[in-house]
Amino acid sequence: MKRMLSGIKPTGQLTLGNYIGALKNFVSYQDDYEMIVFIANLHCITEYQDPADLRKNLTDAVALYLACGLDPQKSIIFLQTDVHAHAELGYIMACNTYLGELNRMTQFKDKAAKGEKNMTAGLYTYPCLMAADIILYDADYVPVGDDQKQHVELTRDLTQRFNNKYGETFVVPQPLIAKVGARIMSLSDPSKKMSKSDETNKGCIYLLDDLSLARKKIMSAVTDSLGIIQLDKENQPGLYNLIEIASSLSGRTMEDIVKEFEGQGYGKLKAYVADVVCAELEKIQARYKEIIESHKIEEVLKDGALKASAIADKKMEDVKKKIGLEIKY
Ligand code: TYM
């Protein structure tokens, strides 16, 4: 069975973008792949997080993994810091990464271009840790949204470099990006990705949003003045995004949805999208509540950490041997 690995960085509450672009796919793959999913808590602290908020976001993220359908009987679910090998291999990968490669990473470049002050070294070397996350487990595939593709591609380069220098050690992973829903856009500005750090709080739907608030955000989503329901991503990005959201969640094709609403006003289409989204959120939130009340998170993480460490620690032994870091005594 091929192995798949992915993670989410809960620097805030998980979003509909995380669900459609990543989490929902993890759930559907867990029957056919050996699935490893972790909470990327080390990645969260590349920028300061209030400790109490971070703890709550991490706990909620695990509960949401389970609420969305990740099954600890089928998937290994764990917290990154419970497996020490991530930080260790992250450092080793940083020693095999060129500054030029990190300078080209768009997430870093965009922040630097905006003139963001006090960017940390952790933010800069983040892709090295992400590479370590993946190759520690010899993952064949990495299901991610479109924005993470560049990081997985860098991981491939770093893996090949390591294997060439030290001998065959790691599997070279492949990114797996869904055809629909790989980049869900902000509802208030469809030129931007829907993101956890949405300042307006209008563009992003969080999985734990009140249903009435989620509906309101969709009903007031920015569209265009053309007034025609069709698939024109370039000229009608807001409308396209809404149809893509509904298609991802309902399993209907985007064309099929267009056909149903052709010739009608945007209000009717938005109401349909809101129905589809709210039905999904309602199911997730009901399960989330049960999971939080059941206190089973700790047990899931303990078990996941044991299983993940067994794989990762073995790999680290091999890595240290290959590099010449260990002394036999
Ligand atoms: P993060 O936490 O930003 O996002 C988690 C996953 O959600 C996807 N995603 C989206 N997909 C579609 N539309 C959106 N608007 C949207 N927003 C987010 C992301 O593409 C991602 O798949 N560096 C990673 C976490 C990470 C990781 C890893 C992932 C750390 N180590 C190893 C895979 C493998 C991150 O910050 O994702």
mmCIF file of C-alpha atoms and ligand atoms in Angstrom:
data_model
loop_
_atom_site.group_PDB
_atom_site.id
_atom_site.type_symbol
_atom_site.label_atom_id
_atom_site.label_comp_id
_atom_site.label_asym_id
_atom_site.label_seq_id
_atom_site.Cartn_x
_atom_site.Cartn_y
_atom_site.Cartn_z
ATOM 1 C CA MET A 1 0.000 0.000 0.000
ATOM 2 C CA LYS A 2 1.388 3.424 -0.936
ATOM 3 C CA ARG A 3 1.930 5.883 1.871
ATOM 4 C CA MET A 4 0.484 9.377 2.095
ATOM 5 C CA LEU A 5 1.354 12.130 4.521
ATOM 6 C CA SER A 6 0.053 15.604 5.160
ATOM 7 C CA GLY A 7 -0.424 18.174 7.884
ATOM 8 C CA ILE A 8 -2.139 21.409 8.793
ATOM 9 C CA LYS A 9 -0.658 24.316 10.696
ATOM 10 C CA PRO A 10 -3.337 25.602 13.085
ATOM 11 C CA THR A 11 -2.211 29.198 13.493
ATOM 12 C CA GLY A 12 -5.910 29.959 13.810
ATOM 13 C CA GLN A 13 -9.160 28.072 13.485
ATOM 14 C CA LEU A 14 -9.341 25.659 10.541
ATOM 15 C CA THR A 15 -11.091 27.070 7.500
ATOM 16 C CA LEU A 16 -13.341 25.865 4.730
ATOM 17 C CA GLY A 17 -10.258 26.205 2.484
ATOM 18 C CA ASN A 18 -8.326 23.749 4.705
ATOM 19 C CA TYR A 19 -11.287 21.394 4.594
ATOM 20 C CA ILE A 20 -11.877 21.450 0.840
ATOM 21 C CA GLY A 21 -8.221 21.678 -0.220
ATOM 22 C CA ALA A 22 -6.843 19.183 2.280
ATOM 23 C CA LEU A 23 -8.766 17.596 5.149
ATOM 24 C CA LYS A 24 -11.699 16.269 3.147
ATOM 25 C CA ASN A 25 -9.256 14.595 0.767
ATOM 26 C CA PHE A 26 -7.272 13.010 3.616
ATOM 27 C CA VAL A 27 -10.493 11.373 4.741
ATOM 28 C CA SER A 28 -11.309 10.010 1.317
ATOM 29 C CA TYR A 29 -7.790 8.624 0.830
ATOM 30 C CA GLN A 30 -7.513 6.818 4.151
ATOM 31 C CA ASP A 31 -9.133 3.630 2.838
ATOM 32 C CA ASP A 32 -6.750 3.217 -0.077
ATOM 33 C CA TYR A 33 -3.475 4.509 1.333
ATOM 34 C CA GLU A 34 -1.489 4.218 4.483
ATOM 35 C CA MET A 35 -2.380 7.666 5.760
ATOM 36 C CA ILE A 36 -0.282 9.739 8.161
ATOM 37 C CA VAL A 37 -1.716 13.093 9.221
ATOM 38 C CA PHE A 38 -0.186 15.377 11.780
ATOM 39 C CA ILE A 39 -0.730 18.720 13.443
ATOM 40 C CA ALA A 40 2.160 20.927 12.388
ATOM 41 C CA ASN A 41 2.549 22.742 15.707
ATOM 42 C CA LEU A 42 6.230 23.607 15.220
ATOM 43 C CA HIS A 43 5.282 25.378 12.001
ATOM 44 C CA CYS A 44 2.798 27.524 13.945
ATOM 45 C CA ILE A 45 5.466 29.353 15.926
ATOM 46 C CA THR A 46 7.390 30.871 13.043
ATOM 47 C CA GLU A 47 5.331 33.893 14.098
ATOM 48 C CA TYR A 48 4.401 34.673 17.709
ATOM 49 C CA GLN A 49 1.219 32.971 18.918
ATOM 50 C CA ASP A 50 -0.485 33.662 22.198
ATOM 51 C CA PRO A 51 0.174 30.384 24.107
ATOM 52 C CA ALA A 52 -3.419 29.967 25.327
ATOM 53 C CA ASP A 53 -4.824 30.610 21.841
ATOM 54 C CA LEU A 54 -2.308 28.220 20.304
ATOM 55 C CA ARG A 55 -3.216 25.440 22.752
ATOM 56 C CA LYS A 56 -6.911 25.905 21.976
ATOM 57 C CA ASN A 57 -6.315 25.951 18.216
ATOM 58 C CA LEU A 58 -4.229 22.775 18.388
ATOM 59 C CA THR A 59 -6.861 20.947 20.423
ATOM 60 C CA ASP A 60 -9.626 22.113 18.119
ATOM 61 C CA ALA A 61 -7.634 21.029 15.092
ATOM 62 C CA VAL A 62 -7.308 17.454 16.389
ATOM 63 C CA ALA A 63 -11.006 17.402 17.251
ATOM 64 C CA LEU A 64 -11.814 18.677 13.772
ATOM 65 C CA TYR A 65 -9.590 16.060 12.115
ATOM 66 C CA LEU A 66 -11.693 13.433 13.850
ATOM 67 C CA ALA A 67 -14.972 15.279 13.311
ATOM 68 C CA CYS A 68 -14.299 15.501 9.581
ATOM 69 C CA GLY A 69 -13.875 11.736 9.456
ATOM 70 C CA LEU A 70 -10.214 10.895 9.992
ATOM 71 C CA ASP A 71 -10.289 7.529 11.709
ATOM 72 C CA PRO A 72 -7.458 6.643 14.130
ATOM 73 C CA GLN A 73 -8.002 2.974 13.267
ATOM 74 C CA LYS A 74 -7.103 3.720 9.660
ATOM 75 C CA SER A 75 -4.780 6.732 9.880
ATOM 76 C CA ILE A 76 -1.875 7.683 12.109
ATOM 77 C CA ILE A 77 -2.786 11.016 13.705
ATOM 78 C CA PHE A 78 -0.231 12.838 15.842
ATOM 79 C CA LEU A 79 1.217 16.106 17.098
ATOM 80 C CA GLN A 80 4.495 17.069 15.416
ATOM 81 C CA THR A 81 6.363 17.862 18.671
ATOM 82 C CA ASP A 82 5.528 14.416 20.072
ATOM 83 C CA VAL A 83 7.953 12.991 17.505
ATOM 84 C CA HIS A 84 11.342 14.577 18.120
ATOM 85 C CA ALA A 85 12.809 13.385 14.845
ATOM 86 C CA HIS A 86 10.985 16.188 12.952
ATOM 87 C CA ALA A 87 13.090 18.942 14.503
ATOM 88 C CA GLU A 88 16.270 16.879 14.193
ATOM 89 C CA LEU A 89 15.817 16.039 10.533
ATOM 90 C CA GLY A 90 14.561 19.594 9.895
ATOM 91 C CA TYR A 91 17.966 20.891 10.961
ATOM 92 C CA ILE A 92 19.755 18.327 8.814
ATOM 93 C CA MET A 93 17.643 19.322 5.815
ATOM 94 C CA ALA A 94 18.456 22.993 6.470
ATOM 95 C CA CYS A 95 22.110 22.002 6.152
ATOM 96 C CA ASN A 96 21.306 20.587 2.724
ATOM 97 C CA THR A 97 19.326 23.581 1.439
ATOM 98 C CA TYR A 98 20.787 26.583 -0.367
ATOM 99 C CA LEU A 99 19.818 30.124 0.575
ATOM 100 C CA GLY A 100 18.850 30.748 -3.047
ATOM 101 C CA GLU A 101 16.248 27.988 -2.819
ATOM 102 C CA LEU A 102 14.665 29.497 0.292
ATOM 103 C CA ASN A 103 14.733 32.978 -1.253
ATOM 104 C CA ARG A 104 12.577 31.660 -4.097
ATOM 105 C CA MET A 105 9.770 30.341 -1.878
ATOM 106 C CA THR A 106 6.734 32.497 -2.673
ATOM 107 C CA GLN A 107 5.324 32.486 0.871
ATOM 108 C CA PHE A 108 8.564 33.992 2.154
ATOM 109 C CA LYS A 109 9.042 36.247 -0.875
ATOM 110 C CA ASP A 110 5.507 37.694 -0.554
ATOM 111 C CA LYS A 111 6.015 38.536 3.103
ATOM 112 C CA ALA A 112 9.411 40.070 2.411
ATOM 113 C CA ALA A 113 7.966 42.074 -0.507
ATOM 114 C CA LYS A 114 5.243 43.474 1.747
ATOM 115 C CA GLY A 115 8.050 44.818 3.908
ATOM 116 C CA GLU A 116 6.959 42.734 6.885
ATOM 117 C CA LYS A 117 9.140 43.545 9.875
ATOM 118 C CA ASN A 118 10.763 41.073 12.262
ATOM 119 C CA MET A 119 10.504 37.992 10.087
ATOM 120 C CA THR A 120 12.061 35.084 11.936
ATOM 121 C CA ALA A 121 14.750 32.638 10.874
ATOM 122 C CA GLY A 122 12.157 29.923 11.570
ATOM 123 C CA LEU A 123 9.875 31.359 8.901
ATOM 124 C CA TYR A 124 12.744 31.368 6.433
ATOM 125 C CA THR A 125 13.827 27.777 7.065
ATOM 126 C CA TYR A 126 10.254 26.489 7.384
ATOM 127 C CA PRO A 127 10.386 24.594 4.033
ATOM 128 C CA CYS A 128 13.336 22.532 5.370
ATOM 129 C CA LEU A 129 11.238 21.389 8.328
ATOM 130 C CA MET A 130 8.330 20.656 6.002
ATOM 131 C CA ALA A 131 10.624 18.527 3.837
ATOM 132 C CA ALA A 132 11.712 16.624 6.946
ATOM 133 C CA ASP A 133 8.057 16.080 7.950
ATOM 134 C CA ILE A 134 7.428 14.339 4.671
ATOM 135 C CA ILE A 135 10.548 12.272 4.049
ATOM 136 C CA LEU A 136 10.886 10.959 7.614
ATOM 137 C CA TYR A 137 8.010 8.652 6.723
ATOM 138 C CA ASP A 138 8.997 7.862 3.130
ATOM 139 C CA ALA A 139 5.673 9.259 1.961
ATOM 140 C CA ASP A 140 4.897 8.501 -1.683
ATOM 141 C CA TYR A 141 2.231 11.212 -1.954
ATOM 142 C CA VAL A 142 1.533 14.498 -0.219
ATOM 143 C CA PRO A 143 -2.074 15.674 -0.643
ATOM 144 C CA VAL A 144 -2.095 19.471 -0.337
ATOM 145 C CA GLY A 145 -3.811 22.566 -1.674
ATOM 146 C CA ASP A 146 -2.233 24.494 -4.493
ATOM 147 C CA ASP A 147 -0.337 26.934 -2.223
ATOM 148 C CA GLN A 148 1.838 24.132 -0.806
ATOM 149 C CA LYS A 149 2.898 22.701 -4.158
ATOM 150 C CA GLN A 150 6.121 24.709 -4.284
ATOM 151 C CA HIS A 151 7.157 23.394 -0.860
ATOM 152 C CA VAL A 152 6.612 19.788 -1.940
ATOM 153 C CA GLU A 153 8.585 20.444 -5.106
ATOM 154 C CA LEU A 154 11.473 21.794 -3.049
ATOM 155 C CA THR A 155 11.179 18.678 -0.887
ATOM 156 C CA ARG A 156 11.682 16.576 -4.005
ATOM 157 C CA ASP A 157 14.841 18.496 -4.909
ATOM 158 C CA LEU A 158 16.241 18.228 -1.389
ATOM 159 C CA THR A 159 15.471 14.519 -1.223
ATOM 160 C CA GLN A 160 17.187 13.826 -4.514
ATOM 161 C CA ARG A 161 20.202 15.860 -3.409
ATOM 162 C CA PHE A 162 20.429 13.947 -0.139
ATOM 163 C CA ASN A 163 20.103 10.586 -1.880
ATOM 164 C CA ASN A 164 22.808 11.557 -4.380
ATOM 165 C CA LYS A 165 25.202 12.714 -1.665
ATOM 166 C CA TYR A 166 24.687 9.979 0.895
ATOM 167 C CA GLY A 167 23.146 7.086 -0.998
ATOM 168 C CA GLU A 168 19.503 6.032 -1.404
ATOM 169 C CA THR A 169 17.855 7.004 1.895
ATOM 170 C CA PHE A 170 14.464 8.604 1.268
ATOM 171 C CA VAL A 171 11.523 8.092 -1.067
ATOM 172 C CA VAL A 172 11.064 11.117 -3.362
ATOM 173 C CA PRO A 173 7.481 12.280 -2.676
ATOM 174 C CA GLN A 174 4.920 13.591 -5.126
ATOM 175 C CA PRO A 175 2.433 16.386 -4.458
ATOM 176 C CA LEU A 176 -1.192 15.384 -4.962
ATOM 177 C CA ILE A 177 -3.439 18.300 -5.814
ATOM 178 C CA ALA A 178 -7.159 17.921 -6.436
ATOM 179 C CA LYS A 179 -8.594 19.194 -9.742
ATOM 180 C CA VAL A 180 -11.426 21.023 -7.994
ATOM 181 C CA GLY A 181 -11.009 22.951 -4.745
ATOM 182 C CA ALA A 182 -7.209 23.221 -4.622
ATOM 183 C CA ARG A 183 -7.367 26.986 -4.096
ATOM 184 C CA ILE A 184 -10.517 28.309 -2.462
ATOM 185 C CA MET A 185 -10.561 32.084 -2.647
ATOM 186 C CA SER A 186 -11.622 34.707 -0.112
ATOM 187 C CA LEU A 187 -15.337 35.532 -0.246
ATOM 188 C CA SER A 188 -14.647 39.232 0.201
ATOM 189 C CA ASP A 189 -11.723 39.425 -2.232
ATOM 190 C CA PRO A 190 -11.645 36.604 -4.778
ATOM 191 C CA SER A 191 -8.169 37.600 -5.921
ATOM 192 C CA LYS A 192 -6.797 36.325 -2.591
ATOM 193 C CA LYS A 193 -6.693 32.835 -1.100
ATOM 194 C CA MET A 194 -9.179 32.099 1.694
ATOM 195 C CA SER A 195 -6.896 32.216 4.696
ATOM 196 C CA LYS A 196 -6.998 31.712 8.487
ATOM 197 C CA SER A 197 -5.600 35.189 9.021
ATOM 198 C CA ASP A 198 -8.505 37.004 7.380
ATOM 199 C CA GLU A 199 -8.549 40.490 8.826
ATOM 200 C CA THR A 200 -12.031 41.445 7.636
ATOM 201 C CA ASN A 201 -13.609 38.218 9.002
ATOM 202 C CA LYS A 202 -15.897 38.328 5.950
ATOM 203 C CA GLY A 203 -13.815 36.447 3.440
ATOM 204 C CA CYS A 204 -13.131 33.289 5.402
ATOM 205 C CA ILE A 205 -15.503 30.630 6.674
ATOM 206 C CA TYR A 206 -14.197 28.785 9.708
ATOM 207 C CA LEU A 207 -15.332 25.215 10.302
ATOM 208 C CA LEU A 208 -16.616 26.245 13.720
ATOM 209 C CA ASP A 209 -18.451 29.382 12.532
ATOM 210 C CA ASP A 210 -22.071 29.763 13.611
ATOM 211 C CA LEU A 211 -24.205 28.544 10.729
ATOM 212 C CA SER A 212 -26.016 31.879 10.519
ATOM 213 C CA LEU A 213 -22.693 33.715 10.255
ATOM 214 C CA ALA A 214 -21.407 31.310 7.590
ATOM 215 C CA ARG A 215 -24.617 31.853 5.602
ATOM 216 C CA LYS A 216 -24.267 35.612 5.905
ATOM 217 C CA LYS A 217 -20.669 35.521 4.659
ATOM 218 C CA ILE A 218 -21.741 33.547 1.582
ATOM 219 C CA MET A 219 -24.786 35.709 0.862
ATOM 220 C CA SER A 220 -22.582 38.807 0.938
ATOM 221 C CA ALA A 221 -19.715 37.266 -1.044
ATOM 222 C CA VAL A 222 -18.236 39.611 -3.633
ATOM 223 C CA THR A 223 -19.265 38.657 -7.179
ATOM 224 C CA ASP A 224 -19.467 40.923 -10.255
ATOM 225 C CA SER A 225 -21.882 43.104 -12.174
ATOM 226 C CA LEU A 226 -22.233 40.889 -15.257
ATOM 227 C CA GLY A 227 -25.226 39.065 -13.818
ATOM 228 C CA ILE A 228 -24.652 35.908 -15.872
ATOM 229 C CA ILE A 229 -24.212 32.483 -14.295
ATOM 230 C CA GLN A 230 -21.414 30.792 -16.212
ATOM 231 C CA LEU A 231 -17.885 29.494 -15.616
ATOM 232 C CA ASP A 232 -15.528 32.390 -16.348
ATOM 233 C CA LYS A 233 -12.768 32.272 -13.762
ATOM 234 C CA GLU A 234 -10.933 35.280 -15.143
ATOM 235 C CA ASN A 235 -13.810 37.739 -15.350
ATOM 236 C CA GLN A 236 -16.065 36.295 -12.644
ATOM 237 C CA PRO A 237 -13.657 34.904 -10.024
ATOM 238 C CA GLY A 238 -16.049 35.376 -7.102
ATOM 239 C CA LEU A 239 -18.869 33.501 -8.798
ATOM 240 C CA TYR A 240 -16.485 30.782 -9.981
ATOM 241 C CA ASN A 241 -15.223 30.363 -6.419
ATOM 242 C CA LEU A 242 -18.753 29.923 -5.038
ATOM 243 C CA ILE A 243 -19.568 27.303 -7.661
ATOM 244 C CA GLU A 244 -16.273 25.524 -6.936
ATOM 245 C CA ILE A 245 -17.077 25.430 -3.210
ATOM 246 C CA ALA A 246 -20.516 23.950 -3.864
ATOM 247 C CA SER A 247 -19.111 21.460 -6.358
ATOM 248 C CA SER A 248 -16.403 20.236 -3.960
ATOM 249 C CA LEU A 249 -18.880 19.696 -1.153
ATOM 250 C CA SER A 250 -21.811 18.275 -3.106
ATOM 251 C CA GLY A 251 -19.872 16.030 -5.481
ATOM 252 C CA ARG A 252 -21.762 17.619 -8.411
ATOM 253 C CA THR A 253 -19.740 18.961 -11.335
ATOM 254 C CA MET A 254 -19.395 22.725 -11.678
ATOM 255 C CA GLU A 255 -21.109 22.521 -15.090
ATOM 256 C CA ASP A 256 -24.075 20.739 -13.574
ATOM 257 C CA ILE A 257 -24.522 23.479 -10.973
ATOM 258 C CA VAL A 258 -24.265 26.174 -13.653
ATOM 259 C CA LYS A 259 -26.943 24.394 -15.686
ATOM 260 C CA GLU A 260 -29.342 24.398 -12.744
ATOM 261 C CA PHE A 261 -28.927 28.129 -12.046
ATOM 262 C CA GLU A 262 -28.405 29.466 -15.575
ATOM 263 C CA GLY A 263 -30.560 32.521 -16.251
ATOM 264 C CA GLN A 264 -31.319 33.072 -12.563
ATOM 265 C CA GLY A 265 -30.005 35.754 -10.192
ATOM 266 C CA TYR A 266 -26.876 35.388 -8.095
ATOM 267 C CA GLY A 267 -29.001 35.403 -4.914
ATOM 268 C CA LYS A 268 -30.489 31.987 -5.695
ATOM 269 C CA LEU A 269 -27.108 30.466 -6.435
ATOM 270 C CA LYS A 270 -25.643 31.945 -3.254
ATOM 271 C CA ALA A 271 -28.531 30.522 -1.218
ATOM 272 C CA TYR A 272 -27.787 27.084 -2.699
ATOM 273 C CA VAL A 273 -24.075 27.387 -1.899
ATOM 274 C CA ALA A 274 -24.964 28.478 1.649
ATOM 275 C CA ASP A 275 -27.259 25.430 2.039
ATOM 276 C CA VAL A 276 -24.529 23.058 0.901
ATOM 277 C CA VAL A 277 -21.870 24.651 3.130
ATOM 278 C CA CYS A 278 -24.117 24.869 6.198
ATOM 279 C CA ALA A 279 -25.231 21.239 5.860
ATOM 280 C CA GLU A 280 -21.566 20.174 5.858
ATOM 281 C CA LEU A 281 -20.634 22.454 8.770
ATOM 282 C CA GLU A 282 -23.600 21.263 10.795
ATOM 283 C CA LYS A 283 -22.459 17.622 10.522
ATOM 284 C CA ILE A 284 -18.862 18.501 11.371
ATOM 285 C CA GLN A 285 -19.822 20.697 14.332
ATOM 286 C CA ALA A 286 -22.107 18.054 15.848
ATOM 287 C CA ARG A 287 -19.278 15.496 15.754
ATOM 288 C CA TYR A 288 -16.773 18.065 16.993
ATOM 289 C CA LYS A 289 -18.912 18.672 20.071
ATOM 290 C CA GLU A 290 -19.127 14.940 20.818
ATOM 291 C CA ILE A 291 -15.360 14.533 20.439
ATOM 292 C CA ILE A 292 -14.518 17.456 22.719
ATOM 293 C CA GLU A 293 -16.893 16.057 25.350
ATOM 294 C CA SER A 294 -15.553 12.494 25.024
ATOM 295 C CA HIS A 295 -11.953 13.433 25.981
ATOM 296 C CA LYS A 296 -10.603 10.954 23.460
ATOM 297 C CA ILE A 297 -8.123 13.381 21.894
ATOM 298 C CA GLU A 298 -5.345 12.539 24.347
ATOM 299 C CA GLU A 299 -5.656 8.830 23.672
ATOM 300 C CA VAL A 300 -5.627 9.350 19.897
ATOM 301 C CA LEU A 301 -2.499 11.525 20.069
ATOM 302 C CA LYS A 302 -0.643 9.151 22.394
ATOM 303 C CA ASP A 303 -1.305 6.216 20.145
ATOM 304 C CA GLY A 304 -0.456 8.231 17.021
ATOM 305 C CA ALA A 305 2.830 9.461 18.512
ATOM 306 C CA LEU A 306 3.904 5.896 19.334
ATOM 307 C CA LYS A 307 3.180 4.669 15.819
ATOM 308 C CA ALA A 308 4.759 7.698 14.136
ATOM 309 C CA SER A 309 7.867 7.607 16.363
ATOM 310 C CA ALA A 310 8.458 3.954 15.554
ATOM 311 C CA ILE A 311 8.730 4.834 11.850
ATOM 312 C CA ALA A 312 10.570 8.150 12.298
ATOM 313 C CA ASP A 313 13.153 6.952 14.839
ATOM 314 C CA LYS A 314 14.151 4.059 12.614
ATOM 315 C CA LYS A 315 14.606 6.429 9.701
ATOM 316 C CA MET A 316 16.730 8.786 11.820
ATOM 317 C CA GLU A 317 19.087 5.969 12.742
ATOM 318 C CA ASP A 318 19.675 5.292 9.075
ATOM 319 C CA VAL A 319 20.105 9.022 8.307
ATOM 320 C CA LYS A 320 22.696 9.504 11.049
ATOM 321 C CA LYS A 321 24.589 6.443 9.887
ATOM 322 C CA LYS A 322 24.603 7.631 6.281
ATOM 323 C CA ILE A 323 25.847 11.109 7.196
ATOM 324 C CA GLY A 324 28.460 9.815 9.626
ATOM 325 C CA LEU A 325 26.959 11.500 12.655
ATOM 326 C CA GLU A 326 26.889 8.461 14.897
ATOM 327 C CA ILE A 327 29.733 6.909 16.843
ATOM 328 C CA LYS A 328 29.484 3.199 17.526
ATOM 329 C CA TYR A 329 30.180 2.323 21.156
HETATM 330 P P1 TYM B 1 -1.681 25.223 6.000
HETATM 331 O O1 TYM B 1 -1.937 24.992 7.431
HETATM 332 O O2 TYM B 1 -1.514 26.634 5.525
HETATM 333 O O3 TYM B 1 -2.835 24.566 5.172
HETATM 334 C C1 TYM B 1 -3.203 23.209 5.382
HETATM 335 C C2 TYM B 1 -3.700 22.598 4.089
HETATM 336 O O4 TYM B 1 -4.844 23.328 3.627
HETATM 337 C C3 TYM B 1 -4.634 23.771 2.297
HETATM 338 N N1 TYM B 1 -5.289 25.071 2.128
HETATM 339 C C4 TYM B 1 -6.139 25.360 1.133
HETATM 340 N N2 TYM B 1 -6.609 24.613 0.121
HETATM 341 C C5 TYM B 1 -7.483 25.205 -0.713
HETATM 342 N N3 TYM B 1 -7.901 26.500 -0.594
HETATM 343 C C6 TYM B 1 -7.455 27.275 0.411
HETATM 344 N N4 TYM B 1 -7.877 28.525 0.534
HETATM 345 C C7 TYM B 1 -6.527 26.710 1.338
HETATM 346 N N5 TYM B 1 -5.900 27.182 2.447
HETATM 347 C C8 TYM B 1 -5.139 26.161 2.906
HETATM 348 C C9 TYM B 1 -3.118 23.878 2.154
HETATM 349 O O5 TYM B 1 -2.698 23.845 0.830
HETATM 350 C C10 TYM B 1 -2.652 22.685 2.972
HETATM 351 O O6 TYM B 1 -2.693 21.507 2.196
HETATM 352 N N6 TYM B 1 3.120 24.032 5.419
HETATM 353 C C11 TYM B 1 1.784 23.494 5.548
HETATM 354 C C12 TYM B 1 1.645 22.500 6.689
HETATM 355 C C13 TYM B 1 2.637 21.417 6.628
HETATM 356 C C14 TYM B 1 2.629 20.288 5.750
HETATM 357 C C15 TYM B 1 3.775 19.537 6.091
HETATM 358 C C16 TYM B 1 1.749 19.869 4.754
HETATM 359 C C17 TYM B 1 3.740 21.308 7.417
HETATM 360 N N7 TYM B 1 4.428 20.183 7.102
HETATM 361 C C18 TYM B 1 4.074 18.351 5.412
HETATM 362 C C19 TYM B 1 2.054 18.697 4.077
HETATM 363 C C20 TYM B 1 3.199 17.955 4.405
HETATM 364 C C21 TYM B 1 0.828 24.639 5.801
HETATM 365 O O7 TYM B 1 1.197 25.680 6.268
HETATM 366 O O8 TYM B 1 -0.456 24.346 5.502
#
